[in-house]
JSON list of C-alpha atoms and ligand atoms in Angstrom, two decimals:
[
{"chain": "A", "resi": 1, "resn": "UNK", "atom": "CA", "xyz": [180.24, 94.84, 120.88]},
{"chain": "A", "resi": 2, "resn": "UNK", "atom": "CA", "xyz": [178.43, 91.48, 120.21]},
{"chain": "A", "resi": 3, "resn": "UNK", "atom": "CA", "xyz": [179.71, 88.17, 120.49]},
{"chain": "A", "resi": 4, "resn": "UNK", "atom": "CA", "xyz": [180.65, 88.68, 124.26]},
{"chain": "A", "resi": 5, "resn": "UNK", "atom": "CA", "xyz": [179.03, 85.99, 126.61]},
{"chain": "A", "resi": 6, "resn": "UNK", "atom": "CA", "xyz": [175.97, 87.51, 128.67]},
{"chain": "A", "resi": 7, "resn": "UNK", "atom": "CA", "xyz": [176.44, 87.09, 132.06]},
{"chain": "A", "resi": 8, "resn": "UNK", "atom": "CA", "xyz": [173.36, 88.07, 134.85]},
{"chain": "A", "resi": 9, "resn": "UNK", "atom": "CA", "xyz": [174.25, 89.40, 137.87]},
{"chain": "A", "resi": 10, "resn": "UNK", "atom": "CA", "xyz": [171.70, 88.39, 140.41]},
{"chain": "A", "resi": 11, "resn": "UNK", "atom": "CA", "xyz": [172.32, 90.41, 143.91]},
{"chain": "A", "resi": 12, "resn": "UNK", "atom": "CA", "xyz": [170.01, 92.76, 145.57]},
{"chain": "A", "resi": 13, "resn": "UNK", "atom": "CA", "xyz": [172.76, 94.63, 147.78]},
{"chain": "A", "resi": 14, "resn": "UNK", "atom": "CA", "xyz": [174.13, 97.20, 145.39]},
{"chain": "A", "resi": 15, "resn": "UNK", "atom": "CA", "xyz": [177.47, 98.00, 146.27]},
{"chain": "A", "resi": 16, "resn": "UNK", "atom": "CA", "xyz": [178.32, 94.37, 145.96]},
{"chain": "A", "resi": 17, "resn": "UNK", "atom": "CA", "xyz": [176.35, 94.12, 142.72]},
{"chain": "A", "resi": 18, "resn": "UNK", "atom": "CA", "xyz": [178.30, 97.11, 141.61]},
{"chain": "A", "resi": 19, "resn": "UNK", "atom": "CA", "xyz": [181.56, 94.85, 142.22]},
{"chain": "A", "resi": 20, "resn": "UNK", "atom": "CA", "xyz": [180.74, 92.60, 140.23]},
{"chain": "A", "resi": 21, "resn": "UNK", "atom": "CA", "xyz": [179.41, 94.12, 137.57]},
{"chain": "A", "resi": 22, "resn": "UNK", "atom": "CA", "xyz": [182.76, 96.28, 137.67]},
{"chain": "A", "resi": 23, "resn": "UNK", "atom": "CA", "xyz": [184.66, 93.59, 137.16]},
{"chain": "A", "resi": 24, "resn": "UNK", "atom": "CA", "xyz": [182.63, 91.76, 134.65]},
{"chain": "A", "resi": 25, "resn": "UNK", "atom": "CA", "xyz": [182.40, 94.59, 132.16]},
{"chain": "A", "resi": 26, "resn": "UNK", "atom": "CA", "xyz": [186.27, 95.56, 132.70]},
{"chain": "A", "resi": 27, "resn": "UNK", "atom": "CA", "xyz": [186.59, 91.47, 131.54]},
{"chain": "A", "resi": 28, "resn": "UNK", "atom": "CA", "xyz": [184.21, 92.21, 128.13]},
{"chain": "A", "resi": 29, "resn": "UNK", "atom": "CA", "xyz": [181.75, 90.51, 129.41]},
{"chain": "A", "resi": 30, "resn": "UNK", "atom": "CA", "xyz": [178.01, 91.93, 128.64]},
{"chain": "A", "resi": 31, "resn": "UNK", "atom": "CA", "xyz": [176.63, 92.09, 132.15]},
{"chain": "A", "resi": 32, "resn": "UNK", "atom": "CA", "xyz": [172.28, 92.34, 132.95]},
{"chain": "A", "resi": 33, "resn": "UNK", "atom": "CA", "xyz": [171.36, 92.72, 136.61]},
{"chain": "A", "resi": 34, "resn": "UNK", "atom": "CA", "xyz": [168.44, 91.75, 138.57]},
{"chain": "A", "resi": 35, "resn": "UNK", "atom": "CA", "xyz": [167.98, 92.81, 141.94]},
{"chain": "A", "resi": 36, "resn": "UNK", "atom": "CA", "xyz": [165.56, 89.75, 143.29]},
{"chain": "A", "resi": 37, "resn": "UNK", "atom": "CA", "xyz": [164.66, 86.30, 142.86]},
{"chain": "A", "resi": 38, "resn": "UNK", "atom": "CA", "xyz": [161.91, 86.52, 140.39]},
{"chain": "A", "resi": 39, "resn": "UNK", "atom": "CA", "xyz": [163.23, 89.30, 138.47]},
{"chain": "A", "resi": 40, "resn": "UNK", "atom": "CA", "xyz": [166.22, 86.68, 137.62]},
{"chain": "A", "resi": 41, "resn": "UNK", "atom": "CA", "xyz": [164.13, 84.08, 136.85]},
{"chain": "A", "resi": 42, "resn": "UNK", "atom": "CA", "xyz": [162.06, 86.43, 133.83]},
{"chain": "A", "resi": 43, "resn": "UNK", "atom": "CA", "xyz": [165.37, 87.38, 132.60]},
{"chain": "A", "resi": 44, "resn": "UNK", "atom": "CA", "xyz": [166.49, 83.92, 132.48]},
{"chain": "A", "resi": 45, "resn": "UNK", "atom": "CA", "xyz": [163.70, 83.00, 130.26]},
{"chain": "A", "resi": 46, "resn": "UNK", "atom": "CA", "xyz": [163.57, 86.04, 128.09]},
{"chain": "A", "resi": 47, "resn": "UNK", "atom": "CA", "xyz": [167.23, 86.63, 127.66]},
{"chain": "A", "resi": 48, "resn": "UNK", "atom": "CA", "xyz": [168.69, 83.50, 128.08]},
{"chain": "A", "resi": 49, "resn": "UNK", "atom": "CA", "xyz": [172.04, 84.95, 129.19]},
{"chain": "A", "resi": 50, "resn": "UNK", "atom": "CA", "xyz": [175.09, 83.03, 129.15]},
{"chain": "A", "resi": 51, "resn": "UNK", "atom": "CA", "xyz": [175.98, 82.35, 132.63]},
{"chain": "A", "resi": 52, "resn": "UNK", "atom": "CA", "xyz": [174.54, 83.77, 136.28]},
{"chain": "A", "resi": 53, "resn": "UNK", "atom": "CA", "xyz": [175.79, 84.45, 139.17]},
{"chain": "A", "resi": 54, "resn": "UNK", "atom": "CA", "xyz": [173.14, 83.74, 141.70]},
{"chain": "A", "resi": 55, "resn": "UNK", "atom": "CA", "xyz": [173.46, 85.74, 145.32]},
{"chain": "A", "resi": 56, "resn": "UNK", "atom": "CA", "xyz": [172.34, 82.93, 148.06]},
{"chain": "A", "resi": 57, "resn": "UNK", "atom": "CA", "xyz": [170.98, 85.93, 150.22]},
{"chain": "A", "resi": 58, "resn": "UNK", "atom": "CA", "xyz": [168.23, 87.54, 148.43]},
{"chain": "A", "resi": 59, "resn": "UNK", "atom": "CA", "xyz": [164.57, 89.20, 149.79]},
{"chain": "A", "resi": 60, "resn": "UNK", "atom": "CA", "xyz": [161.37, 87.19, 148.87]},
{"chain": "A", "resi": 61, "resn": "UNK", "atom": "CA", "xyz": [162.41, 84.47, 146.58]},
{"chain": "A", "resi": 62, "resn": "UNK", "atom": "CA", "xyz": [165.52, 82.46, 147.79]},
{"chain": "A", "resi": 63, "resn": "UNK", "atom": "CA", "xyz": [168.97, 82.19, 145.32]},
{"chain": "A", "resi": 64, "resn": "UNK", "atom": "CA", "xyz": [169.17, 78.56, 146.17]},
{"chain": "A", "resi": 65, "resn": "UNK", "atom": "CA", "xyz": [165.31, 78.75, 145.45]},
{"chain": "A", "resi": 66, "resn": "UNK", "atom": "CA", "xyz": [165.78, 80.65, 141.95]},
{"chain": "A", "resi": 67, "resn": "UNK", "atom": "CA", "xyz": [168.52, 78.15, 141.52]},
{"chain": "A", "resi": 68, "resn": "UNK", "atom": "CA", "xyz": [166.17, 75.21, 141.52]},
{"chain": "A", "resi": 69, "resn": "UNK", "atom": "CA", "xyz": [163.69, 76.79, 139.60]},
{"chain": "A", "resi": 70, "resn": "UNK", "atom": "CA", "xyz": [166.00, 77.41, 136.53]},
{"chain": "A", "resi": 71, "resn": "UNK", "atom": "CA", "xyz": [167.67, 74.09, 136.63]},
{"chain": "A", "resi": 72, "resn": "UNK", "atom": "CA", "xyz": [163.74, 72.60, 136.47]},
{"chain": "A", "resi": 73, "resn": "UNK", "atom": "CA", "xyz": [162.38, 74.61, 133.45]},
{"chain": "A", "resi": 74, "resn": "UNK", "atom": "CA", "xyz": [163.72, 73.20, 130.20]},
{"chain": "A", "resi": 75, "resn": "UNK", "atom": "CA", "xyz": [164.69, 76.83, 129.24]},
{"chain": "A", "resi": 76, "resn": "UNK", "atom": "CA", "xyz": [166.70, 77.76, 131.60]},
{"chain": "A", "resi": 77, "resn": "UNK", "atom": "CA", "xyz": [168.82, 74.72, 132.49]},
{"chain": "A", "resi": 78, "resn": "UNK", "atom": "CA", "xyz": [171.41, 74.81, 130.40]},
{"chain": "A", "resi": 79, "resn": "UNK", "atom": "CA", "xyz": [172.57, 77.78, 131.96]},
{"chain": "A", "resi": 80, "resn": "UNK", "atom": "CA", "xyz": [175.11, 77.64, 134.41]},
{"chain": "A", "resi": 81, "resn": "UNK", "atom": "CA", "xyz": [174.52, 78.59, 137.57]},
{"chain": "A", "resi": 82, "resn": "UNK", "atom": "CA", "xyz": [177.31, 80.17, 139.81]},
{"chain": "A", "resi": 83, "resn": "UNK", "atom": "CA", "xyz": [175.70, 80.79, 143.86]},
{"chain": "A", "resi": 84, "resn": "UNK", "atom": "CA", "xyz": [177.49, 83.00, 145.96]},
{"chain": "A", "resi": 85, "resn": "UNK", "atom": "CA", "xyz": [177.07, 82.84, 149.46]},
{"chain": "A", "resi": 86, "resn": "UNK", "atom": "CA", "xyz": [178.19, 84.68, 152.74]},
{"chain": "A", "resi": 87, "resn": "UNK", "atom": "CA", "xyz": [179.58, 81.54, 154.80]},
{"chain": "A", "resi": 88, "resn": "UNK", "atom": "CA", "xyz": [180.72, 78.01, 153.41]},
{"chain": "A", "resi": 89, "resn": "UNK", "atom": "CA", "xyz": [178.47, 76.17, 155.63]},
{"chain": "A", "resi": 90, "resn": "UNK", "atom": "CA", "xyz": [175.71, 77.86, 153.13]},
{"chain": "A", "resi": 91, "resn": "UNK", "atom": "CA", "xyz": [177.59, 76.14, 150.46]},
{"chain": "A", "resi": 92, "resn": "UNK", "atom": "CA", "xyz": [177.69, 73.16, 152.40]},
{"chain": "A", "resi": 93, "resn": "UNK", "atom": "CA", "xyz": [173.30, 73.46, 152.44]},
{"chain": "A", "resi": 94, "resn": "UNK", "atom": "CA", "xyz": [173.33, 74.40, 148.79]},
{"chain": "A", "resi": 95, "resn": "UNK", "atom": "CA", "xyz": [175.54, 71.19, 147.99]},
{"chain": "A", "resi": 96, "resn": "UNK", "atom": "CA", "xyz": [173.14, 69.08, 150.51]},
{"chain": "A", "resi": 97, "resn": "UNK", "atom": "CA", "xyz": [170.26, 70.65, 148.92]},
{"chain": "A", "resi": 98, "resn": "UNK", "atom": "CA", "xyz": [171.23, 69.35, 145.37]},
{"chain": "A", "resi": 99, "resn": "UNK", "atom": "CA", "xyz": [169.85, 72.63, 143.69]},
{"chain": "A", "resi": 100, "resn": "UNK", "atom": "CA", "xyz": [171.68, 71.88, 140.51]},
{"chain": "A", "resi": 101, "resn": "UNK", "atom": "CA", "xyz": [174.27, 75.06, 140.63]},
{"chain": "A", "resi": 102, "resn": "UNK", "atom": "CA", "xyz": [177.27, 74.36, 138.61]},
{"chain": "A", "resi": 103, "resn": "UNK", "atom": "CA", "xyz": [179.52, 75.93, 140.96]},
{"chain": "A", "resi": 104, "resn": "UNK", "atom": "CA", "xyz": [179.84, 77.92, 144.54]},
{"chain": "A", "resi": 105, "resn": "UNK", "atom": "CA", "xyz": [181.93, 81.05, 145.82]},
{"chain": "A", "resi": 106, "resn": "UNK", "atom": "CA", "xyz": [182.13, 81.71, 149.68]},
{"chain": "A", "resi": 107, "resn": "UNK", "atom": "CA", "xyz": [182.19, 85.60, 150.32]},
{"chain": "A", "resi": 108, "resn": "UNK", "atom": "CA", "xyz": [184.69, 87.56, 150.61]},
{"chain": "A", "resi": 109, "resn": "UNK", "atom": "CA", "xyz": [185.93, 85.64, 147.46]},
{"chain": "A", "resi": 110, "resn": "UNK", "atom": "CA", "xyz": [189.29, 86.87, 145.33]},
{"chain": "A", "resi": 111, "resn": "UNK", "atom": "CA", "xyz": [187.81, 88.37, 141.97]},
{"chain": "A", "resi": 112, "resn": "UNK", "atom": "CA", "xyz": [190.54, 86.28, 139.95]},
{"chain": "A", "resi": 113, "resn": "UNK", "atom": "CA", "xyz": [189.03, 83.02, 141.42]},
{"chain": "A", "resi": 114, "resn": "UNK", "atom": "CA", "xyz": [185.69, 84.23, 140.19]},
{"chain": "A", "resi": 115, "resn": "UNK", "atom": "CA", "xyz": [186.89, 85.44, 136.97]},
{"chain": "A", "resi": 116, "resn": "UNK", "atom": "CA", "xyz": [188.25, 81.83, 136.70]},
{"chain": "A", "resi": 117, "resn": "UNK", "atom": "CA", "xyz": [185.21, 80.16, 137.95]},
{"chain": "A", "resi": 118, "resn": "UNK", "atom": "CA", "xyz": [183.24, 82.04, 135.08]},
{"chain": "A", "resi": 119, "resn": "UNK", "atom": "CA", "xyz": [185.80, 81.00, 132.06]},
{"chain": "A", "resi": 120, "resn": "UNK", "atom": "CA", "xyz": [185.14, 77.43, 132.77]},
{"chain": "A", "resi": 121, "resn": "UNK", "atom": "CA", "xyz": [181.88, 77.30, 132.91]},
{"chain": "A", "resi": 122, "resn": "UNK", "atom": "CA", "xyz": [181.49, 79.32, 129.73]},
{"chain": "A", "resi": 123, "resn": "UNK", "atom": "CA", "xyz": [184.38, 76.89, 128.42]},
{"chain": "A", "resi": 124, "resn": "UNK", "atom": "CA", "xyz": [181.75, 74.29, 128.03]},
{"chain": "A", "resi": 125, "resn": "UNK", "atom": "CA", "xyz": [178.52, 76.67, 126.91]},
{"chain": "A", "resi": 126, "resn": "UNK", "atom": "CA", "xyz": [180.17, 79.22, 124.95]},
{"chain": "A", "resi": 127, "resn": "UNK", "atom": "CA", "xyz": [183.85, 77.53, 123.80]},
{"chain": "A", "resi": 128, "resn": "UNK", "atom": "CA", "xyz": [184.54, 80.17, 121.02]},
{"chain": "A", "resi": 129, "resn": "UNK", "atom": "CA", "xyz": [184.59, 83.27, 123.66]},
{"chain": "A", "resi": 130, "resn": "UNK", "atom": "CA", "xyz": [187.48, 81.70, 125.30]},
{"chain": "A", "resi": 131, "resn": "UNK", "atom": "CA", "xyz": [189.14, 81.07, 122.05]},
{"chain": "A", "resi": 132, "resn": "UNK", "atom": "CA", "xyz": [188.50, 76.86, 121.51]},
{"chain": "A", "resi": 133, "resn": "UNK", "atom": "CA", "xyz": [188.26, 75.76, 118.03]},
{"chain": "A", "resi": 134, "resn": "UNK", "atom": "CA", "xyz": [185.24, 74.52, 117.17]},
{"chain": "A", "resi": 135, "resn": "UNK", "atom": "CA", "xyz": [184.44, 71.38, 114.84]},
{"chain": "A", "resi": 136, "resn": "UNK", "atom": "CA", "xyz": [180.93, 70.09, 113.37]},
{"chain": "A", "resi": 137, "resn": "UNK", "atom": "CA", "xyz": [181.21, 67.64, 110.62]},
{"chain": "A", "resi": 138, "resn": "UNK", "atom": "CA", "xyz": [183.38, 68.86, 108.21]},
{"chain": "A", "resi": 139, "resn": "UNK", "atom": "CA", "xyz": [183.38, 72.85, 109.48]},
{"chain": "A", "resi": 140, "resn": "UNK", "atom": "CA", "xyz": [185.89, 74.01, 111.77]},
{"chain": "A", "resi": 141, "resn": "UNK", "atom": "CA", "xyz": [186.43, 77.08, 113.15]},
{"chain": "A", "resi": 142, "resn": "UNK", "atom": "CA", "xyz": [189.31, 78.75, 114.89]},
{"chain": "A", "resi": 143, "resn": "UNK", "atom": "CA", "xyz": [188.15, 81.58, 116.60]},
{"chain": "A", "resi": 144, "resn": "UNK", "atom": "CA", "xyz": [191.07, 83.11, 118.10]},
{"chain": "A", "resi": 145, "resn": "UNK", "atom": "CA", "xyz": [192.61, 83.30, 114.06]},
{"chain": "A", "resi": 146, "resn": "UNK", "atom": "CA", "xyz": [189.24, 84.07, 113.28]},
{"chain": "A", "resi": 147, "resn": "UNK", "atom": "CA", "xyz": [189.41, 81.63, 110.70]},
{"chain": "A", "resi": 148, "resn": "UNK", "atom": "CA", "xyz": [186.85, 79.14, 109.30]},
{"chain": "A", "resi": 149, "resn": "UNK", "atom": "CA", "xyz": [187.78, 75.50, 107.30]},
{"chain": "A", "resi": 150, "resn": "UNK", "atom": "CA", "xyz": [185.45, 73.15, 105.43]},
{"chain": "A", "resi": 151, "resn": "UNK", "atom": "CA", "xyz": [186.75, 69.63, 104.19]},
{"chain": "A", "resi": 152, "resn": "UNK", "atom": "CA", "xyz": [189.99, 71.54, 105.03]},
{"chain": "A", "resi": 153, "resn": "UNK", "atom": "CA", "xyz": [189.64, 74.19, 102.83]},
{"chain": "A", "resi": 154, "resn": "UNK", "atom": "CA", "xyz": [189.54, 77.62, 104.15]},
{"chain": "A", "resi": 155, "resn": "UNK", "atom": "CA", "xyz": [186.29, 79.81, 103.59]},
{"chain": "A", "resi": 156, "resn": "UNK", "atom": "CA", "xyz": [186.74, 83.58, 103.78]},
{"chain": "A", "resi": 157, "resn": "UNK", "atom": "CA", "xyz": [183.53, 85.01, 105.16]},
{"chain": "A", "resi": 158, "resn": "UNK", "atom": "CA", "xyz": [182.45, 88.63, 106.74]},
{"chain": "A", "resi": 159, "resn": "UNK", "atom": "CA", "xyz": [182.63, 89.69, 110.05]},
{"chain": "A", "resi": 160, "resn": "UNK", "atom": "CA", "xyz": [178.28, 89.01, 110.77]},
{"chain": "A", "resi": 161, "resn": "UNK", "atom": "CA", "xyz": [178.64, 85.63, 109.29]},
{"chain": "A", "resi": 162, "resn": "UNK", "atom": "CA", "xyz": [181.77, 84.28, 111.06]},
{"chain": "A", "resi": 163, "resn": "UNK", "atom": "CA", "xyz": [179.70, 85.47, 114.32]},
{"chain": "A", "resi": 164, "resn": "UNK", "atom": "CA", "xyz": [176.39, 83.48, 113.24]},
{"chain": "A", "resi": 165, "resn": "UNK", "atom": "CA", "xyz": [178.08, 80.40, 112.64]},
{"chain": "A", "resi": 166, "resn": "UNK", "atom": "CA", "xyz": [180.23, 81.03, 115.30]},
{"chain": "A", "resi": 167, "resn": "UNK", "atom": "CA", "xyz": [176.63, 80.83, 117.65]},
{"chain": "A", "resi": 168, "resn": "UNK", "atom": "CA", "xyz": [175.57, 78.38, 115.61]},
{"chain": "A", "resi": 169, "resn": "UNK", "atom": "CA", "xyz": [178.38, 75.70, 116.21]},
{"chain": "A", "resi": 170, "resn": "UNK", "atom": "CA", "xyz": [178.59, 76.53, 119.86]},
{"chain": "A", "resi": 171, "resn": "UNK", "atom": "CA", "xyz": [175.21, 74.86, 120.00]},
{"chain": "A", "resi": 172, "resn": "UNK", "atom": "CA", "xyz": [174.40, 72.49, 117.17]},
{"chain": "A", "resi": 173, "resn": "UNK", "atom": "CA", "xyz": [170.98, 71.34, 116.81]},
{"chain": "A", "resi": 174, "resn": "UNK", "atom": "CA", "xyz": [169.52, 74.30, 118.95]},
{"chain": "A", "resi": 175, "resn": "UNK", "atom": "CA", "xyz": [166.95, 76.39, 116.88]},
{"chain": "A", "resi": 176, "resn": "UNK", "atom": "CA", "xyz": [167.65, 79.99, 116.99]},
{"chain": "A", "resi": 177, "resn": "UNK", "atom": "CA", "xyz": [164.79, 82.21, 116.76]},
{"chain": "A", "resi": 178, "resn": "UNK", "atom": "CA", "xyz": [165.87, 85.68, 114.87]},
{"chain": "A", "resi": 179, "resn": "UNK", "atom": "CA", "xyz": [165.38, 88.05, 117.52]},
{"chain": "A", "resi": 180, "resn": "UNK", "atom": "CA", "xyz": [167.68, 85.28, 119.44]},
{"chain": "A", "resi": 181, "resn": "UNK", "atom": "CA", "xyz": [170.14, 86.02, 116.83]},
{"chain": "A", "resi": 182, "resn": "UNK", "atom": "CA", "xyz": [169.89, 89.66, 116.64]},
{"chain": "A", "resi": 183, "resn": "UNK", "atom": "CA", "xyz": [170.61, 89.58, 120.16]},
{"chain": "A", "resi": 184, "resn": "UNK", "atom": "CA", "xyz": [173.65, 86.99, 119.82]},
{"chain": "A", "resi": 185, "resn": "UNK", "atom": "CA", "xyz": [175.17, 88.30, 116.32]},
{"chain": "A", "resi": 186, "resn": "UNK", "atom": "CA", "xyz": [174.00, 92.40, 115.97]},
{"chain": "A", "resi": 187, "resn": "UNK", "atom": "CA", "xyz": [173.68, 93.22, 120.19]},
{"chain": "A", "resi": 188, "resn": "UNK", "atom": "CA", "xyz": [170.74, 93.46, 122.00]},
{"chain": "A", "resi": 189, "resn": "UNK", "atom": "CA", "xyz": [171.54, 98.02, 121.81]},
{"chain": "A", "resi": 190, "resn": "UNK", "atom": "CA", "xyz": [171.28, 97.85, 117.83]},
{"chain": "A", "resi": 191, "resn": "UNK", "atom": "CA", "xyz": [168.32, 98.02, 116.14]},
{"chain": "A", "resi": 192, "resn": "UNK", "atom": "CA", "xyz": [168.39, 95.81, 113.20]},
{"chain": "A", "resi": 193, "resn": "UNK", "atom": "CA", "xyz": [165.54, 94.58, 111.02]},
{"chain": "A", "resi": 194, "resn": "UNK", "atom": "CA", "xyz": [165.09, 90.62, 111.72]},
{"chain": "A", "resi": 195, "resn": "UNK", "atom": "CA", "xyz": [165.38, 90.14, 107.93]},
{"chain": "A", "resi": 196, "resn": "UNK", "atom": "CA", "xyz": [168.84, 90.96, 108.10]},
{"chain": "A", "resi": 197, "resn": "UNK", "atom": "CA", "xyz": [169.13, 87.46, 109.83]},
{"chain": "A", "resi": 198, "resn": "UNK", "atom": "CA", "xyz": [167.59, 85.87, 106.61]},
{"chain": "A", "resi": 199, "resn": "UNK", "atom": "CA", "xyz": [169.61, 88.06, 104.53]},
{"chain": "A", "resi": 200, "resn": "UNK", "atom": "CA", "xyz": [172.98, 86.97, 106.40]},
{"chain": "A", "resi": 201, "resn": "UNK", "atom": "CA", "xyz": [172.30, 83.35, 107.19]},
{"chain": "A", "resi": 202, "resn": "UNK", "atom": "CA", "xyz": [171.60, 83.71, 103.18]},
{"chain": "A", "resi": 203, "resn": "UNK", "atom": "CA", "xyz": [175.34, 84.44, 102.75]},
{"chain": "A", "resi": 204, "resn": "UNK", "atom": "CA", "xyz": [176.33, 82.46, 105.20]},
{"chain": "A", "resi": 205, "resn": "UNK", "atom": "CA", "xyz": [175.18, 79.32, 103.31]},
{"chain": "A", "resi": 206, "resn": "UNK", "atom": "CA", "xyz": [176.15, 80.56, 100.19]},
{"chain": "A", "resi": 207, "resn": "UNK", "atom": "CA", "xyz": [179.73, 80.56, 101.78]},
{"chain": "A", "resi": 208, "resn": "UNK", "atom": "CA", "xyz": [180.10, 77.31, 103.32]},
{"chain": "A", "resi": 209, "resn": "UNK", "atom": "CA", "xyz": [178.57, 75.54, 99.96]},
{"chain": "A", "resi": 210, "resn": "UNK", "atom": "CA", "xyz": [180.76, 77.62, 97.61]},
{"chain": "A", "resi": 211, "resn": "UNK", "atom": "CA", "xyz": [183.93, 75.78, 99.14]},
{"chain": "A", "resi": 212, "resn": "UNK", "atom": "CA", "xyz": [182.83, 72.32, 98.19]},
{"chain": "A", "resi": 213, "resn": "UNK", "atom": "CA", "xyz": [179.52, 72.22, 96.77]},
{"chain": "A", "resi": 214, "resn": "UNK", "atom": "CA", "xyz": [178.69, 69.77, 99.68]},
{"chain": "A", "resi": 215, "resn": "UNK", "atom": "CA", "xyz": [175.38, 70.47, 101.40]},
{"chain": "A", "resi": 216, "resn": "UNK", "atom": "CA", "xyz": [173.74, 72.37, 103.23]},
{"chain": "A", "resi": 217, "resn": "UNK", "atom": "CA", "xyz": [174.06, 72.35, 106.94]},
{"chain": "A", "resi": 218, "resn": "UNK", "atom": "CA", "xyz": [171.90, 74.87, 107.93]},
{"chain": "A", "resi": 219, "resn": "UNK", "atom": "CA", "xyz": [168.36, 73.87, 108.56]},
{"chain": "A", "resi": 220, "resn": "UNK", "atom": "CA", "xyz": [165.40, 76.25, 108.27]},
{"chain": "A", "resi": 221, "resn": "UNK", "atom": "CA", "xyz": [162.60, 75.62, 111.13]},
{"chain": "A", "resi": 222, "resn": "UNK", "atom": "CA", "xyz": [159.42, 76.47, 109.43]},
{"chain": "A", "resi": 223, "resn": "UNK", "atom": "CA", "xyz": [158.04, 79.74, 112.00]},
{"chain": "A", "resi": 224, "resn": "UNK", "atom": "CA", "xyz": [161.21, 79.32, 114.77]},
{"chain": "A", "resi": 225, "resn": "UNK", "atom": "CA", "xyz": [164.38, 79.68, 113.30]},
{"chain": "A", "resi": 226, "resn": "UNK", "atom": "CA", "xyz": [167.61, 78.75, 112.05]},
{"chain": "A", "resi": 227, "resn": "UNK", "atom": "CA", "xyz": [169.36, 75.73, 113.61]},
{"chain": "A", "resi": 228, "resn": "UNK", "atom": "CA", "xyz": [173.21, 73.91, 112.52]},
{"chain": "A", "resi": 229, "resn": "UNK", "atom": "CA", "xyz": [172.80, 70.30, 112.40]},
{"chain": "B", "resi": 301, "resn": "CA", "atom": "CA1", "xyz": [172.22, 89.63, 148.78]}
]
């Protein structure tokens, strides 16, 4: 159940939200909702989900507002930001308005479109859920053949450590705290103790030195985390 991207679904109307999150979940996705502005903007920072999609027409706090507040906060902004709004003059404003969302569905909008819309943008932020291979250095990994080279030979490893280097070289050089990983690698519904992450990162390096006896290309962050690179 882990390893899907996280996508929040921010709409405070619920029969649309229910749409959407419909149709996310029957796509794998993991789906959180929020139901206003500042709500979003929490779960932003505390989950750091994989994508958004951003309602323009929300009470209180604005979507184009939320928009520009998580494309300002160094947390948040790599996130991309899908708005949806009722008319395409609104996405005319939004444009105008430079808010910093990736991309921009007029309502009524065809599900496939959005479905679409969503793959590329996790294309670039998530490349192994939609099946790219991924290369750092000398690693690659194919994760549609779920299979993982190093200097061209191939490394056999189990199922939790193709997943953590999997996160890993989707983002190299990002520091992963462990409860970041737990949430990535085990699920966010499993409760697992965050020394597992030591344990597995453990075997993890112990599997990508075997091949070769090159080095190590994990990096320990002394009280955040594990980063690649
Ligand atoms: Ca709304």
């Amino acid at each position: 159940m882990s390893g899907q991207p996280c996508v929040l679904v921010v709409e405070d109307e619920a029969p649309q939200r229910e749409v959407l999150v419909y149709n996310l979940e029957a796509e794998g996705y993991l789906v959180q909702q929020a139901t206003s502005g500042d709500a979003a903007l929490e779960m932003a920072r505390e989950d750091a989900p994989d994508l958004i999609l951003l309602d323009w027409m929300l009470p209180e706090v604005s979507g184009i507002e939320v928009c520009r507040r998580l494309k300002s906060a160094s947390e948040t902004r790599g996130i991309p930001v899908i708005m949806i709004s009722a008319r395409s003059e609104e996405v005319d404003r939004v444009r105008g308005l430079e808010t910093g969302a990736d991309d921009y569905v007029v309502k009524p909008y065809s599900v496939v479109e959005l479905m679409a819309r969503i793959r590329t943008q996790l294309r670039r932020v998530r490349p192994a859920s939609v099946g790219e291979v991924l290369e750092f250095g000398d690693i690659s990994v194919n994760s549609e053949e779920h299979r993982v080279f190093r200097e061209g030979r191939e490394l056999h490893l189990g199922p939790t450590e193709f997943r953590l280097l999997t996160t890993f070289m989707e983002r190299p050089g990002r520091v992963w705290s462990r409860d970041q990983l737990l949430d990535r690698v085990w699920g966010r519904d499993i409760y697992v103790d965050s020394r597992t992450v030591d344990v597995h990162v453990g075997r993890l390096r112990k599997a990508l030195r075997g091949a070769t006896g090159t080095d190590d290309p994990i990096r320990t962050v002394r009280g955040a985390g594990y980063a690649l690179g």
